[in-house]
C-alpha positions as a printed NumPy array, in Angstrom:
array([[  0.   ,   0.   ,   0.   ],
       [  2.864,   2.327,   0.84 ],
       [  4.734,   1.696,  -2.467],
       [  1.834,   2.666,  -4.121],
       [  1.327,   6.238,  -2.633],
       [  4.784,   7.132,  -3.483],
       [  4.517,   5.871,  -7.27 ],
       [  0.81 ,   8.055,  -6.652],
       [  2.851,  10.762,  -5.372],
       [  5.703,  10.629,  -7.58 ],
       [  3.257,  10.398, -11.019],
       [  1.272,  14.165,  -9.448],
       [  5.117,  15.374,  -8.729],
       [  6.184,  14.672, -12.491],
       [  2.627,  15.692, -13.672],
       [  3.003,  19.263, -12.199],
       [  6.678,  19.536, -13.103],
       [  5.479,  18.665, -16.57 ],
       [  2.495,  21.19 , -16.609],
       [  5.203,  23.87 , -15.252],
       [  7.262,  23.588, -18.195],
       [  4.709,  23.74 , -20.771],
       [  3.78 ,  26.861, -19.402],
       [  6.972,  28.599, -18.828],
       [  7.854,  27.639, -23.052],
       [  4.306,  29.117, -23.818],
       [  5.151,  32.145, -22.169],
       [  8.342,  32.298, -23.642],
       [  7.033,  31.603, -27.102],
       [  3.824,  34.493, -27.11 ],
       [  6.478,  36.749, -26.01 ],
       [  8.402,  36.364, -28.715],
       [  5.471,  36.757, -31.498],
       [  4.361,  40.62 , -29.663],
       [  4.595,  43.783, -31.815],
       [  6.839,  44.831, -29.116],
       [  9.858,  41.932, -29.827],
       [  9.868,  43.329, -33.219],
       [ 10.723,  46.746, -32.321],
       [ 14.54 ,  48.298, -32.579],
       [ 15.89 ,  47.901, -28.969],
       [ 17.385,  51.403, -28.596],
       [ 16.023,  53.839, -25.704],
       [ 14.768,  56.629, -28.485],
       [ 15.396,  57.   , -32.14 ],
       [ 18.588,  56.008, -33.98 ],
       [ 19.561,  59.028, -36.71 ],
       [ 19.943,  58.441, -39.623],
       [ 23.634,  59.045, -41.61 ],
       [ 23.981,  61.788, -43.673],
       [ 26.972,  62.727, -46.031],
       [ 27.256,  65.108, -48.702],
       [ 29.833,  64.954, -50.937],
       [ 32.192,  62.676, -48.986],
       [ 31.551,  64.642, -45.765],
       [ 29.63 ,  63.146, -42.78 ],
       [ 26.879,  66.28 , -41.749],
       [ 25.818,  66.342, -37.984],
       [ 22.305,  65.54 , -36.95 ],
       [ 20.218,  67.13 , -34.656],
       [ 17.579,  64.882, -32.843],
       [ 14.294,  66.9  , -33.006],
       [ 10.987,  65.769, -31.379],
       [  9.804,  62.581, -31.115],
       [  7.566,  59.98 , -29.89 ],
       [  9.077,  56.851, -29.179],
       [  7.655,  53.901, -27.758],
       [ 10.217,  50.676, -26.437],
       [  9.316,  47.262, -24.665],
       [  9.893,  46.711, -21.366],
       [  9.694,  43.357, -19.181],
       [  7.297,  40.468, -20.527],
       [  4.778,  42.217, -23.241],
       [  4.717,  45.91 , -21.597],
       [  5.762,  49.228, -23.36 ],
       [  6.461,  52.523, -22.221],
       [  5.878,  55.561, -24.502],
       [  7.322,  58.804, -24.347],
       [  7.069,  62.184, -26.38 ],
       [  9.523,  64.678, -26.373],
       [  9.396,  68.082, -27.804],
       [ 12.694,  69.625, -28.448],
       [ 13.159,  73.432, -29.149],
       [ 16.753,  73.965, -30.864],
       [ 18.157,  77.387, -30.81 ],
       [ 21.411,  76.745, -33.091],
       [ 21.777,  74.009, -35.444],
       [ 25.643,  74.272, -36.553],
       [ 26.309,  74.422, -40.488],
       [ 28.596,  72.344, -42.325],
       [ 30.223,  74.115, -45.35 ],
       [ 29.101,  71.768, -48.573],
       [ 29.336,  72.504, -52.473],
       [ 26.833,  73.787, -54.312],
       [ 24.697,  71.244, -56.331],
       [ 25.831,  67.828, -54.527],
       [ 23.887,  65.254, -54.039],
       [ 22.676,  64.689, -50.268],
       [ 23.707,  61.11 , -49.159],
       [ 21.331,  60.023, -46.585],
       [ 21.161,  56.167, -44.581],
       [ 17.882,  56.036, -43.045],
       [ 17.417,  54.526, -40.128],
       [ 16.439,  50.303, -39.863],
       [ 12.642,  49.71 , -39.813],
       [ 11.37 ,  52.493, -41.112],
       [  8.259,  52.535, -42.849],
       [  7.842,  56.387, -43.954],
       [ 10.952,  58.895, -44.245],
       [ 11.086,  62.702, -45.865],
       [ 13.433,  64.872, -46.489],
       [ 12.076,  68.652, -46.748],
       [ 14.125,  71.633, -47.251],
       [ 12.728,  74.333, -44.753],
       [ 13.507,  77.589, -46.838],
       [  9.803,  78.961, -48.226],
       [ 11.669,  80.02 , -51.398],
       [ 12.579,  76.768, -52.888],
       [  9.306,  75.006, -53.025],
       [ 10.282,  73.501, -56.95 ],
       [ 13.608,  71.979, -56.012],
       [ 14.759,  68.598, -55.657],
       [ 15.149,  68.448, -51.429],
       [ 18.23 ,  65.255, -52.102],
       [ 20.269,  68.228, -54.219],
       [ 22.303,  71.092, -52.011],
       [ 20.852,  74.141, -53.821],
       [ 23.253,  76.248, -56.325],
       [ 22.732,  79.734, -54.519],
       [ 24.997,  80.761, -52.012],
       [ 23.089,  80.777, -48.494],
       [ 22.399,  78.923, -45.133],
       [ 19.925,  75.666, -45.656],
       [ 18.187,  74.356, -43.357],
       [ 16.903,  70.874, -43.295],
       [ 14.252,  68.604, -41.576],
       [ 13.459,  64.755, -41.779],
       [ 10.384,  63.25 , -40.811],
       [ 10.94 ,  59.165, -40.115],
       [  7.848,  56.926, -39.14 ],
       [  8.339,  53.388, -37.933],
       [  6.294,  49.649, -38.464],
       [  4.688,  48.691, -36.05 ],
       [  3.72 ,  52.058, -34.028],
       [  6.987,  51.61 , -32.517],
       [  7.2  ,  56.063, -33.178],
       [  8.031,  59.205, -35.142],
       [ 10.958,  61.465, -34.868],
       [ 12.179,  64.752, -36.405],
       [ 15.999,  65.27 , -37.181],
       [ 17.236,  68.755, -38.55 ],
       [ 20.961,  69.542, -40.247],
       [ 22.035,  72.441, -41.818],
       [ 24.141,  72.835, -44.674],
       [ 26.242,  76.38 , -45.876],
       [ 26.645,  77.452, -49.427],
       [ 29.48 ,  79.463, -50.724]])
């Protein structure tokens, strides 16, 4: 009678252990198929690379929303808005071709030069006339993960 509550015991003991396991790899595995294991792992938005004619141009984070996972399948969101009083120029030819690598997982990105006056030109071209240019991108990402603005500015002589 004895040897046969142990083997009763030992068969709920395995049972549970079994059950326990199955639900710690289901956990695991739903966690991994969230919206939120698919977004980029960084703390706010990555910039994007810009270079114009061979020379790397420094970008200004503007504001953004950005949205990154935290333990199990929460997220934290957070807006920022940013007001930039100086935005240093980099000296650049006139007429080169703006180089630009957006950032990974990006599903909408634009490239807008801000001066009123040159509403017909081609924004991925450093304008001919001499001048101070200044430039905004707008990136949206899959997946709701956010949106940022970046700015640069770029000197004609």
């Amino acid at each position: 009678m004895r040897k046969k509550s142990w083997i009763s015991l030992l068969m709920l003991v395995l049972l549970a252990i079994t059950f326990y396991i199955g639900y710690t790899v289901g956990i695991k595995h739903n966690s991994d198929n969230t919206i939120q294991s698919k977004w980029i792992k960084d703390g706010k938005p990555p910039l994007p690379e810009i270079d114009i004619d061979g020379v790397a141009i420094k970008v200004v984070q503007g504001s953004y929303t950005w949205c990154s996972s935290s333990l199990g399948n929460e997220s934290s969101c957070e807006s920022v808005d940013m007001s930039l009083s100086e935005i240093p120029s980099t000296l650049v030819p006139a007429g080169a071709q703006i180089n630009i690598k957006a950032p990974k997982r990006i599903k909408e990105f634009s490239l807008i030069n801000t001066n009123q006056d040159l509403d017909n030109e081609d924004p991925y071209f450093v304008p001919m006339d001499k001048g101070v240019y200044l430039y905004k991108i707008e990136c949206d990402w899959f997946l709701d993960q956010g949106h940022s603005d970046y700015l640069f500015s770029v000197e004609v002589k």
